Amino acid sequence: MADSSTFVVKAPFNDSPTGDCILQTPDGTQFVVHRLVLSLASPIWSDMFSLPQASEGASATRPVIPVEEDPETVEALLTMVYPLPPPRINSYDLAASLVQACDKYFIDVSRLDATLYKVFRTTAALEADPLGVYALAWRLRMDEEAKVASRYTHRLDLNDPKVQSDLIRRSGSVKSLVALWDLRLRRECALDNLTKLAEVMRCSDDPTCYQHGTQYLAYDSHWLADVHLRAKYSAKQALLEPYPRCDSLEQFFGVSLSGRNTCGGCQLIHEKKHANMARSVNVALDAYPQTITKCTGVIFIITLDARYGLGDFERHYSLSYIKKGQEVHRIWAQTTTPTSTFVVKPPFHRDSPGDCIIQTADGTQFVVYRVILSLASSVWNDMFSLPQSSEASSSERPIIPVDEDPETLEALLTMLYPMQPPRIESYDLAIKLVQACDK
């Protein structure tokens, strides 16, 4: 008996006519899904669907599979694996739940980078769980987000075994811990040079005014041995902030730099010199090590994301910008197969169990599933609704000719399928892919 739920399930998971399965959360919320999409996305779901189905667990011939995740997490997870615009992740808690669900169902977490990068940059998440944000950013190989998160880890005790094990577990790599240790070492080495800016010695030949000599320090010369240690300790505490600034030399370094006498001219010149020194400290802070250098071992590629200036193309897995009302021509026709040297990789090679073939101009054939293409594009959905020529099939699979080259088509299909995002390593391919999405 399903519990009552107030969560509103949105299309296409509320009542998809082609859906053949139902996922039910603990509160009774039901999502109508396609077993094919879930099977391609997760070996766990694939194994689920291979098990015998209980007759009482069905609704209108659709098997009901209970899941432990809450409705918000399930909706985000399904939106991520379907060829839809990216889910909107507005909280770090939901982001963490989504990553945990990906781990549970063996879904590639690299699909999450474009979805979560804004969440990882929110101050609330970074202050609430800096280690968690850093670990997830590292795991997703989000270099800039990992750098930002590392700014908030300065107060963590990296020698604590619990902190170490938690970081390694959540990031999936001991290199994430090594990167923070490297940051700590670089910060400690740079601290001595920064502290030297506080060591202002009395200089009698540098008068503050015409009547008095310079008296910067409020302690005698025999105290100067302690200046470095006190300034270093105070500066080290100030540098624990993610974005430290020096507004006051006395406050930043923990020492008094005011003159002993009450001469107005001396005090005025003191203040001016202190302001200049503070500016010098802030310049040094801009160069001070505050972040890790990079996510070690990551190979960076061009990704189709608004961060890289590709306009409204917002999602790796979406064709939401396809022009509506575009004329659809009947293309079911017998095609010849020119020679092609392009090697089609799984799951699109000719032995794949798809129900349709897309053929490029050079004869390269990609075996695909019509349901995934129909969900991604209204143009393809209209194509599949047209009558099929009896000659336009290969092992009972219709062949659809397209104008795109094999590299562009492979990237497009990889983008739509629930699999690791395509590697777009050239600007020309990126432009072709965007043009195909518009088409």
CSV table of C-alpha atoms in Angstrom, one decimal:
chain,number,residue,atom,x,y,z
A,1,MET,CA,0.0,0.0,0.0
A,2,ALA,CA,1.6,3.3,-1.1
A,3,ASP,CA,1.9,6.1,1.4
A,4,SER,CA,0.4,9.5,0.7
A,5,SER,CA,2.8,11.9,-1.0
A,6,THR,CA,2.6,15.6,-1.7
A,7,PHE,CA,5.5,15.6,-4.2
A,8,VAL,CA,4.3,16.5,-7.7
A,9,VAL,CA,5.9,14.4,-10.3
A,10,LYS,CA,6.6,16.3,-13.5
A,11,ALA,CA,6.7,15.1,-17.1
A,12,PRO,CA,7.9,12.8,-18.6
A,13,PHE,CA,7.8,10.8,-15.4
A,14,ASN,CA,4.2,11.5,-14.3
A,15,ASP,CA,2.4,9.4,-16.9
A,16,SER,CA,4.5,8.6,-20.0
A,17,PRO,CA,2.5,6.6,-22.5
A,18,THR,CA,5.6,4.7,-23.5
A,19,GLY,CA,6.8,4.0,-19.9
A,20,ASP,CA,6.9,0.4,-18.9
A,21,CYS,CA,8.0,0.5,-15.3
A,22,ILE,CA,7.3,2.4,-12.1
A,23,LEU,CA,9.9,3.5,-9.4
A,24,GLN,CA,8.3,4.1,-6.0
A,25,THR,CA,9.9,6.1,-3.2
A,26,PRO,CA,9.2,5.3,0.5
A,27,ASP,CA,6.5,8.0,0.7
A,28,GLY,CA,4.6,6.5,-2.2
A,29,THR,CA,5.7,8.8,-5.0
A,30,GLN,CA,5.7,7.0,-8.3
A,31,PHE,CA,7.8,7.7,-11.4
A,32,VAL,CA,6.9,6.2,-14.7
A,33,VAL,CA,10.1,5.3,-16.5
A,34,HIS,CA,11.5,3.3,-19.3
A,35,ARG,CA,13.3,0.1,-18.4
A,36,LEU,CA,15.6,0.5,-21.5
A,37,VAL,CA,16.9,3.9,-20.3
A,38,LEU,CA,17.5,2.6,-16.8
A,39,SER,CA,19.2,-0.6,-18.0
A,40,LEU,CA,21.6,1.4,-20.1
A,41,ALA,CA,22.3,3.8,-17.3
A,42,SER,CA,22.9,1.2,-14.5
A,43,PRO,CA,23.9,-2.4,-14.3
A,44,ILE,CA,22.0,-2.6,-11.0
A,45,TRP,CA,18.7,-1.6,-12.7
A,46,SER,CA,19.5,-3.9,-15.6
A,47,ASP,CA,19.8,-6.8,-13.1
A,48,MET,CA,16.6,-5.8,-11.4
A,49,PHE,CA,14.6,-6.1,-14.6
A,50,SER,CA,16.0,-9.5,-15.3
A,51,LEU,CA,14.4,-10.9,-12.1
A,52,PRO,CA,10.9,-12.4,-12.1
A,53,GLN,CA,8.2,-9.9,-11.5
A,54,ALA,CA,5.6,-10.4,-8.8
A,55,SER,CA,2.1,-10.0,-10.1
A,56,GLU,CA,0.9,-7.9,-7.1
A,57,GLY,CA,3.7,-5.4,-7.7
A,58,ALA,CA,2.3,-4.2,-11.0
A,59,SER,CA,0.1,-1.3,-12.0
A,60,ALA,CA,-1.5,-1.5,-15.4
A,61,THR,CA,1.1,-4.1,-16.5
A,62,ARG,CA,3.9,-1.9,-15.3
A,63,PRO,CA,6.1,-3.5,-12.6
A,64,VAL,CA,6.6,-1.4,-9.4
A,65,ILE,CA,10.1,-1.2,-8.1
A,66,PRO,CA,10.6,0.3,-4.6
A,67,VAL,CA,13.6,2.5,-4.1
A,68,GLU,CA,15.1,4.0,-0.9
A,69,GLU,CA,15.8,7.5,-2.2
A,70,ASP,CA,13.4,10.4,-1.6
A,71,PRO,CA,11.4,11.9,-4.5
A,72,GLU,CA,13.7,14.9,-5.0
A,73,THR,CA,16.8,12.6,-5.4
A,74,VAL,CA,15.0,10.2,-7.7
A,75,GLU,CA,13.7,13.0,-9.9
A,76,ALA,CA,17.2,14.5,-10.2
A,77,LEU,CA,18.7,11.1,-10.9
A,78,LEU,CA,16.2,10.3,-13.6
A,79,THR,CA,16.5,13.7,-15.2
A,80,MET,CA,20.2,13.3,-15.3
A,81,VAL,CA,20.1,9.9,-17.1
A,82,TYR,CA,17.3,10.8,-19.5
A,83,PRO,CA,18.0,13.0,-22.5
A,84,LEU,CA,16.5,16.1,-20.8
A,85,PRO,CA,17.7,19.5,-19.7
A,86,PRO,CA,19.9,19.2,-16.5
A,87,PRO,CA,18.2,18.9,-13.1
A,88,ARG,CA,18.3,22.0,-11.0
A,89,ILE,CA,20.3,21.2,-7.8
A,90,ASN,CA,19.7,24.0,-5.4
A,91,SER,CA,21.3,22.6,-2.2
A,92,TYR,CA,24.4,20.7,-1.2
A,93,ASP,CA,22.3,18.1,0.6
A,94,LEU,CA,20.6,17.2,-2.6
A,95,ALA,CA,23.9,17.2,-4.5
A,96,ALA,CA,25.4,14.8,-1.9
A,97,SER,CA,22.3,12.5,-2.1
A,98,LEU,CA,22.5,12.5,-5.9
A,99,VAL,CA,26.2,11.4,-5.8
A,100,GLN,CA,25.3,8.7,-3.3
A,101,ALA,CA,22.5,7.4,-5.5
A,102,CYS,CA,25.0,7.3,-8.5
A,103,ASP,CA,27.3,5.2,-6.4
A,104,LYS,CA,24.5,2.9,-5.3
A,105,TYR,CA,23.3,2.2,-8.9
A,106,PHE,CA,26.8,2.3,-10.5
A,107,ILE,CA,26.0,5.4,-12.6
A,108,ASP,CA,29.0,7.3,-13.9
A,109,VAL,CA,29.3,10.4,-11.7
A,110,SER,CA,31.2,12.3,-14.4
A,111,ARG,CA,27.8,13.2,-15.8
A,112,LEU,CA,27.2,15.5,-12.8
A,113,ASP,CA,29.9,18.1,-13.4
A,114,ALA,CA,27.7,20.6,-15.3
A,115,THR,CA,24.8,20.0,-12.9
A,116,LEU,CA,26.6,20.5,-9.6
A,117,TYR,CA,29.3,23.1,-10.2
A,118,LYS,CA,27.1,26.1,-9.2
A,119,VAL,CA,26.1,24.3,-6.0
A,120,PHE,CA,29.8,23.7,-5.1
A,121,ARG,CA,30.5,27.4,-5.3
A,122,THR,CA,27.8,28.5,-2.9
A,123,THR,CA,29.2,29.9,0.4
A,124,ALA,CA,26.6,28.1,2.5
A,125,ALA,CA,27.7,24.6,1.2
A,126,LEU,CA,31.4,25.5,1.4
A,127,GLU,CA,31.1,26.7,5.0
A,128,ALA,CA,28.8,23.9,6.2
A,129,ASP,CA,30.9,21.0,4.8
A,130,PRO,CA,34.2,22.1,3.2
A,131,LEU,CA,35.6,18.6,3.2
A,132,GLY,CA,32.6,17.2,1.5
A,133,VAL,CA,32.4,19.8,-1.2
A,134,TYR,CA,36.1,19.4,-1.8
A,135,ALA,CA,35.9,15.6,-1.9
A,136,LEU,CA,33.0,15.6,-4.4
A,137,ALA,CA,34.5,18.2,-6.6
A,138,TRP,CA,37.7,16.2,-6.7
A,139,ARG,CA,35.9,13.0,-7.5
A,140,LEU,CA,34.0,14.7,-10.3
A,141,ARG,CA,37.3,16.1,-11.6
A,142,MET,CA,35.9,19.6,-11.3
A,143,ASP,CA,39.3,21.4,-11.0
A,144,GLU,CA,38.1,25.0,-10.4
A,145,GLU,CA,35.5,23.9,-7.9
A,146,ALA,CA,38.0,21.8,-6.0
A,147,LYS,CA,40.4,24.8,-5.9
A,148,VAL,CA,37.7,27.0,-4.5
A,149,ALA,CA,36.7,24.4,-1.9
A,150,SER,CA,40.3,23.9,-0.8
A,151,ARG,CA,40.3,27.5,0.4
A,152,TYR,CA,37.8,26.4,3.1
A,153,THR,CA,39.8,23.5,4.4
A,154,HIS,CA,42.5,25.4,6.2
A,155,ARG,CA,41.0,24.8,9.6
A,156,LEU,CA,40.7,21.0,9.1
A,157,ASP,CA,43.2,18.8,11.0
A,158,LEU,CA,44.7,16.8,8.2
A,159,ASN,CA,46.6,14.6,10.7
A,160,ASP,CA,43.3,13.3,12.2
A,161,PRO,CA,42.8,9.7,10.9
A,162,LYS,CA,39.0,10.3,10.8
A,163,VAL,CA,39.5,13.3,8.5
A,164,GLN,CA,41.9,11.4,6.3
A,165,SER,CA,39.7,8.3,5.9
A,166,ASP,CA,36.6,10.4,5.3
A,167,LEU,CA,38.3,12.5,2.6
A,168,ILE,CA,39.7,9.4,0.8
A,169,ARG,CA,36.4,7.6,1.0
A,170,ARG,CA,34.3,10.5,-0.3
A,171,SER,CA,36.8,11.6,-3.0
A,172,GLY,CA,37.8,8.1,-4.1
A,173,SER,CA,41.4,8.9,-4.2
A,174,VAL,CA,44.3,9.4,-1.7
A,175,LYS,CA,45.6,12.0,-4.1
A,176,SER,CA,43.0,14.4,-2.8
A,177,LEU,CA,44.6,14.2,0.6
A,178,VAL,CA,48.1,14.6,-0.8
A,179,ALA,CA,47.0,17.7,-2.7
A,180,LEU,CA,45.9,19.3,0.6
A,181,TRP,CA,49.1,18.3,2.3
A,182,ASP,CA,51.1,19.9,-0.5
A,183,LEU,CA,49.0,23.1,0.0
A,184,ARG,CA,49.8,23.2,3.7
A,185,LEU,CA,53.5,22.8,3.0
A,186,ARG,CA,53.5,25.6,0.5
A,187,ARG,CA,51.6,27.9,2.8
A,188,GLU,CA,54.0,27.2,5.7
A,189,CYS,CA,57.0,28.0,3.5
A,190,ALA,CA,55.4,31.2,2.3
A,191,LEU,CA,54.5,32.3,5.8
A,192,ASP,CA,58.0,33.3,6.8
A,193,ASN,CA,58.3,35.7,3.9
A,194,LEU,CA,54.9,37.2,4.6
A,195,THR,CA,55.8,37.7,8.3
A,196,LYS,CA,58.9,39.6,7.5
A,197,LEU,CA,56.7,42.5,6.3
A,198,ALA,CA,55.9,43.1,10.0
A,199,GLU,CA,59.5,43.4,11.1
A,200,VAL,CA,59.7,47.2,11.0
A,201,MET,CA,63.0,48.3,12.7
A,202,ARG,CA,63.5,51.7,14.3
A,203,CYS,CA,65.6,53.9,12.1
A,204,SER,CA,66.9,57.2,13.5
A,205,ASP,CA,67.9,58.5,10.1
A,206,ASP,CA,64.3,58.2,8.8
A,207,PRO,CA,62.5,60.9,10.7
A,208,THR,CA,58.7,61.0,10.9
A,209,CYS,CA,58.6,64.7,11.2
A,210,TYR,CA,61.1,67.5,11.4
A,211,GLN,CA,61.3,67.3,15.2
A,212,HIS,CA,61.3,63.5,16.0
A,213,GLY,CA,62.8,60.3,14.7
A,214,THR,CA,60.9,57.2,13.7
A,215,GLN,CA,59.5,55.1,16.5
A,216,TYR,CA,57.4,52.5,14.8
A,217,LEU,CA,57.4,49.8,17.4
A,218,ALA,CA,55.9,50.0,20.8
A,219,TYR,CA,58.5,47.7,22.3
A,220,ASP,CA,62.2,48.0,22.9
A,221,SER,CA,64.9,46.5,20.7
A,222,HIS,CA,65.4,43.5,23.0
A,223,TRP,CA,61.8,42.5,22.2
A,224,LEU,CA,62.5,42.2,18.5
A,225,ALA,CA,63.4,38.5,18.8
A,226,ASP,CA,59.8,37.9,19.6
A,227,VAL,CA,58.3,40.0,16.8
A,228,HIS,CA,58.7,37.3,14.2
A,229,LEU,CA,57.1,34.6,16.3
A,230,ARG,CA,54.2,36.7,17.4
A,231,ALA,CA,53.5,38.1,13.9
A,232,LYS,CA,53.8,34.6,12.4
A,233,TYR,CA,51.3,33.1,14.8
A,234,SER,CA,48.8,36.0,14.4
A,235,ALA,CA,49.2,36.0,10.6
A,236,LYS,CA,48.7,32.2,10.5
A,237,GLN,CA,45.4,32.6,12.3
A,238,ALA,CA,44.3,35.3,9.9
A,239,LEU,CA,45.3,33.1,6.9
A,240,LEU,CA,42.8,30.4,8.0
A,241,GLU,CA,40.1,32.5,6.3
A,242,PRO,CA,39.3,31.4,2.7
A,243,TYR,CA,39.9,35.0,1.4
A,244,PRO,CA,42.2,36.7,3.9
A,245,ARG,CA,42.8,40.5,3.7
A,246,CYS,CA,44.9,42.9,5.8
A,247,ASP,CA,42.8,45.9,6.8
A,248,SER,CA,45.0,46.6,9.9
A,249,LEU,CA,48.6,45.8,10.4
A,250,GLU,CA,48.1,45.6,14.2
A,251,GLN,CA,45.2,43.2,13.9
A,252,PHE,CA,46.7,41.0,11.1
A,253,PHE,CA,50.2,40.6,12.7
A,254,GLY,CA,49.1,41.0,16.4
A,255,VAL,CA,51.7,43.7,17.2
A,256,SER,CA,51.5,47.4,17.9
A,257,LEU,CA,53.1,49.7,15.4
A,258,SER,CA,52.0,53.0,16.7
A,259,GLY,CA,54.5,55.7,17.7
A,260,ARG,CA,55.3,56.5,21.3
A,261,ASN,CA,55.0,60.2,21.2
A,262,THR,CA,51.9,62.2,20.7
A,263,CYS,CA,53.2,64.5,18.0
A,264,GLY,CA,50.5,65.1,15.4
A,265,GLY,CA,53.1,65.1,12.5
A,266,CYS,CA,54.5,61.8,13.7
A,267,GLN,CA,51.1,60.2,14.0
A,268,LEU,CA,50.0,61.4,10.5
A,269,ILE,CA,53.1,60.0,8.9
A,270,HIS,CA,52.8,56.8,10.9
A,271,GLU,CA,49.3,56.3,9.5
A,272,LYS,CA,50.4,56.9,6.0
A,273,LYS,CA,53.3,54.5,6.3
A,274,HIS,CA,51.1,51.9,7.9
A,275,ALA,CA,48.6,52.2,5.0
A,276,ASN,CA,51.4,51.7,2.5
A,277,MET,CA,52.6,48.7,4.4
A,278,ALA,CA,49.1,47.2,4.5
A,279,ARG,CA,48.8,47.5,0.7
A,280,SER,CA,52.1,45.7,0.5
A,281,VAL,CA,50.8,42.9,2.7
A,282,ASN,CA,47.6,42.6,0.5
A,283,VAL,CA,49.7,42.3,-2.6
A,284,ALA,CA,51.6,39.5,-0.9
A,285,LEU,CA,48.3,37.9,0.1
A,286,ASP,CA,47.2,37.8,-3.6
A,287,ALA,CA,50.3,35.6,-4.3
A,288,TYR,CA,50.0,33.5,-1.1
A,289,PRO,CA,49.1,29.8,-1.6
A,290,GLN,CA,45.4,29.5,-0.9
A,291,THR,CA,44.3,26.6,-3.2
A,292,ILE,CA,45.5,23.3,-4.4
A,293,THR,CA,47.3,23.4,-7.8
A,294,LYS,CA,45.0,21.1,-9.6
A,295,CYS,CA,43.1,17.8,-9.4
A,296,THR,CA,46.1,15.5,-10.0
A,297,GLY,CA,45.9,13.3,-13.0
A,298,VAL,CA,42.9,15.0,-14.6
A,299,ILE,CA,42.9,15.4,-18.4
A,300,PHE,CA,40.9,18.5,-19.2
A,301,ILE,CA,38.9,18.6,-22.4
A,302,ILE,CA,36.5,21.0,-24.0
A,303,THR,CA,33.0,20.4,-22.5
A,304,LEU,CA,29.8,21.8,-24.0
A,305,ASP,CA,28.8,24.0,-21.1
A,306,ALA,CA,27.7,27.6,-20.6
A,307,ARG,CA,30.9,28.1,-18.7
A,308,TYR,CA,32.9,27.8,-21.9
A,309,GLY,CA,31.0,30.3,-23.9
A,310,LEU,CA,28.7,28.2,-26.0
A,311,GLY,CA,25.6,30.3,-25.3
A,312,ASP,CA,22.4,28.6,-24.5
A,313,PHE,CA,23.7,25.1,-25.0
A,314,GLU,CA,23.4,24.3,-21.3
A,315,ARG,CA,23.4,20.5,-21.0
A,316,HIS,CA,25.5,17.6,-22.2
A,317,TYR,CA,22.4,15.4,-22.5
A,318,SER,CA,19.7,17.7,-23.9
A,319,LEU,CA,18.3,18.6,-27.2
A,320,SER,CA,15.8,21.0,-25.7
A,321,TYR,CA,16.7,23.7,-28.2
A,322,ILE,CA,15.5,21.8,-31.3
A,323,LYS,CA,13.3,24.0,-33.4
A,324,LYS,CA,9.7,23.3,-33.0
A,325,GLY,CA,7.4,22.9,-36.0
A,326,GLN,CA,10.3,22.1,-38.3
A,327,GLU,CA,9.1,20.3,-41.4
A,328,VAL,CA,9.8,16.6,-41.3
A,329,HIS,CA,10.4,14.8,-44.6
A,330,ARG,CA,9.8,11.1,-45.1
A,331,ILE,CA,13.3,9.6,-45.1
A,332,TRP,CA,12.5,5.9,-44.8
A,333,ALA,CA,14.2,4.8,-47.9
A,334,GLN,CA,16.6,2.1,-49.1
A,335,THR,CA,20.2,3.4,-48.8
A,336,THR,CA,23.5,2.2,-50.2
A,337,THR,CA,26.5,1.7,-47.9
A,338,PRO,CA,29.6,3.5,-49.1
A,339,THR,CA,32.9,2.5,-47.6
A,340,SER,CA,33.7,3.9,-44.2
A,341,THR,CA,36.8,3.6,-42.1
A,342,PHE,CA,35.3,5.0,-38.9
A,343,VAL,CA,35.1,2.4,-36.1
A,344,VAL,CA,31.8,2.5,-34.3
A,345,LYS,CA,32.2,1.7,-30.6
A,346,PRO,CA,29.7,0.1,-28.2
A,347,PRO,CA,26.8,0.6,-27.6
A,348,PHE,CA,26.3,1.8,-31.2
A,349,HIS,CA,28.1,-0.9,-33.1
A,350,ARG,CA,26.2,-3.3,-35.4
A,351,ASP,CA,25.9,-6.1,-32.9
A,352,SER,CA,24.1,-3.8,-30.4
A,353,PRO,CA,20.4,-4.8,-29.7
A,354,GLY,CA,19.0,-1.5,-30.9
A,355,ASP,CA,15.9,-1.2,-33.1
A,356,CYS,CA,17.0,1.4,-35.6
A,357,ILE,CA,20.1,2.4,-37.6
A,358,ILE,CA,21.3,5.9,-38.3
A,359,GLN,CA,23.7,6.1,-41.3
A,360,THR,CA,26.0,8.9,-42.1
A,361,ALA,CA,27.0,10.2,-45.6
A,362,ASP,CA,30.1,7.9,-45.7
A,363,GLY,CA,28.0,4.8,-44.9
A,364,THR,CA,28.9,4.5,-41.2
A,365,GLN,CA,26.0,2.9,-39.3
A,366,PHE,CA,25.0,3.5,-35.7
A,367,VAL,CA,22.6,1.1,-34.1
A,368,VAL,CA,20.3,3.0,-31.7
A,369,TYR,CA,17.1,2.8,-29.7
A,370,ARG,CA,14.2,4.8,-31.1
A,371,VAL,CA,12.7,5.4,-27.6
A,372,ILE,CA,15.8,7.3,-26.5
A,373,LEU,CA,15.9,9.4,-29.7
A,374,SER,CA,12.2,10.1,-29.4
A,375,LEU,CA,12.6,11.3,-25.8
A,376,ALA,CA,15.5,13.6,-26.9
A,377,SER,CA,14.0,15.2,-30.0
A,378,SER,CA,10.6,16.0,-31.3
A,379,VAL,CA,12.1,15.8,-34.8
A,380,TRP,CA,13.2,12.2,-34.4
A,381,ASN,CA,9.9,11.4,-32.6
A,382,ASP,CA,8.0,12.6,-35.7
A,383,MET,CA,10.3,10.6,-37.9
A,384,PHE,CA,9.5,7.4,-36.1
A,385,SER,CA,5.8,8.0,-36.4
A,386,LEU,CA,6.0,7.9,-40.3
A,387,PRO,CA,5.2,4.8,-42.2
A,388,GLN,CA,8.3,2.6,-42.8
A,389,SER,CA,9.4,1.3,-46.2
A,390,SER,CA,9.6,-2.5,-46.2
A,391,GLU,CA,13.0,-2.1,-48.0
A,392,ALA,CA,14.4,0.3,-45.5
A,393,SER,CA,15.5,-2.2,-42.9
A,394,SER,CA,18.5,-4.2,-41.9
A,395,SER,CA,17.6,-7.2,-39.9
A,396,GLU,CA,14.2,-5.5,-39.5
A,397,ARG,CA,15.8,-2.3,-38.3
A,398,PRO,CA,15.0,0.8,-40.3
A,399,ILE,CA,17.9,2.9,-41.7
A,400,ILE,CA,17.8,6.7,-41.3
A,401,PRO,CA,20.3,8.7,-43.4
A,402,VAL,CA,21.7,11.8,-41.8
A,403,ASP,CA,24.1,14.6,-43.1
A,404,GLU,CA,26.4,14.6,-40.1
A,405,ASP,CA,29.8,13.0,-40.2
A,406,PRO,CA,30.5,10.0,-37.9
A,407,GLU,CA,32.5,11.9,-35.3
A,408,THR,CA,29.6,14.4,-34.8
A,409,LEU,CA,27.0,11.7,-34.7
A,410,GLU,CA,28.9,9.6,-32.2
A,411,ALA,CA,29.3,12.7,-30.0
A,412,LEU,CA,25.6,13.5,-30.3
A,413,LEU,CA,24.4,10.0,-29.5
A,414,THR,CA,26.9,9.7,-26.6
A,415,MET,CA,25.5,13.0,-25.2
A,416,LEU,CA,21.9,11.6,-25.3
A,417,TYR,CA,22.6,8.2,-23.9
A,418,PRO,CA,23.0,7.6,-20.2
A,419,MET,CA,26.7,7.2,-20.4
A,420,GLN,CA,29.9,9.1,-19.9
A,421,PRO,CA,29.9,12.5,-21.7
A,422,PRO,CA,31.6,12.7,-25.1
A,423,ARG,CA,35.2,14.0,-25.3
A,424,ILE,CA,35.1,17.1,-27.4
A,425,GLU,CA,38.7,17.8,-28.1
A,426,SER,CA,38.4,20.4,-31.0
A,427,TYR,CA,36.5,23.6,-31.5
A,428,ASP,CA,35.3,22.4,-34.9
A,429,LEU,CA,33.6,19.3,-33.5
A,430,ALA,CA,32.0,21.4,-30.7
A,431,ILE,CA,30.5,23.8,-33.3
A,432,LYS,CA,29.3,20.8,-35.4
A,433,LEU,CA,27.7,19.3,-32.4
A,434,VAL,CA,25.9,22.5,-31.4
A,435,GLN,CA,24.6,22.8,-35.0
A,436,ALA,CA,23.3,19.2,-34.9
A,437,CYS,CA,21.4,20.0,-31.7
A,438,ASP,CA,19.9,23.1,-33.3
A,439,LYS,CA,18.9,21.0,-36.4
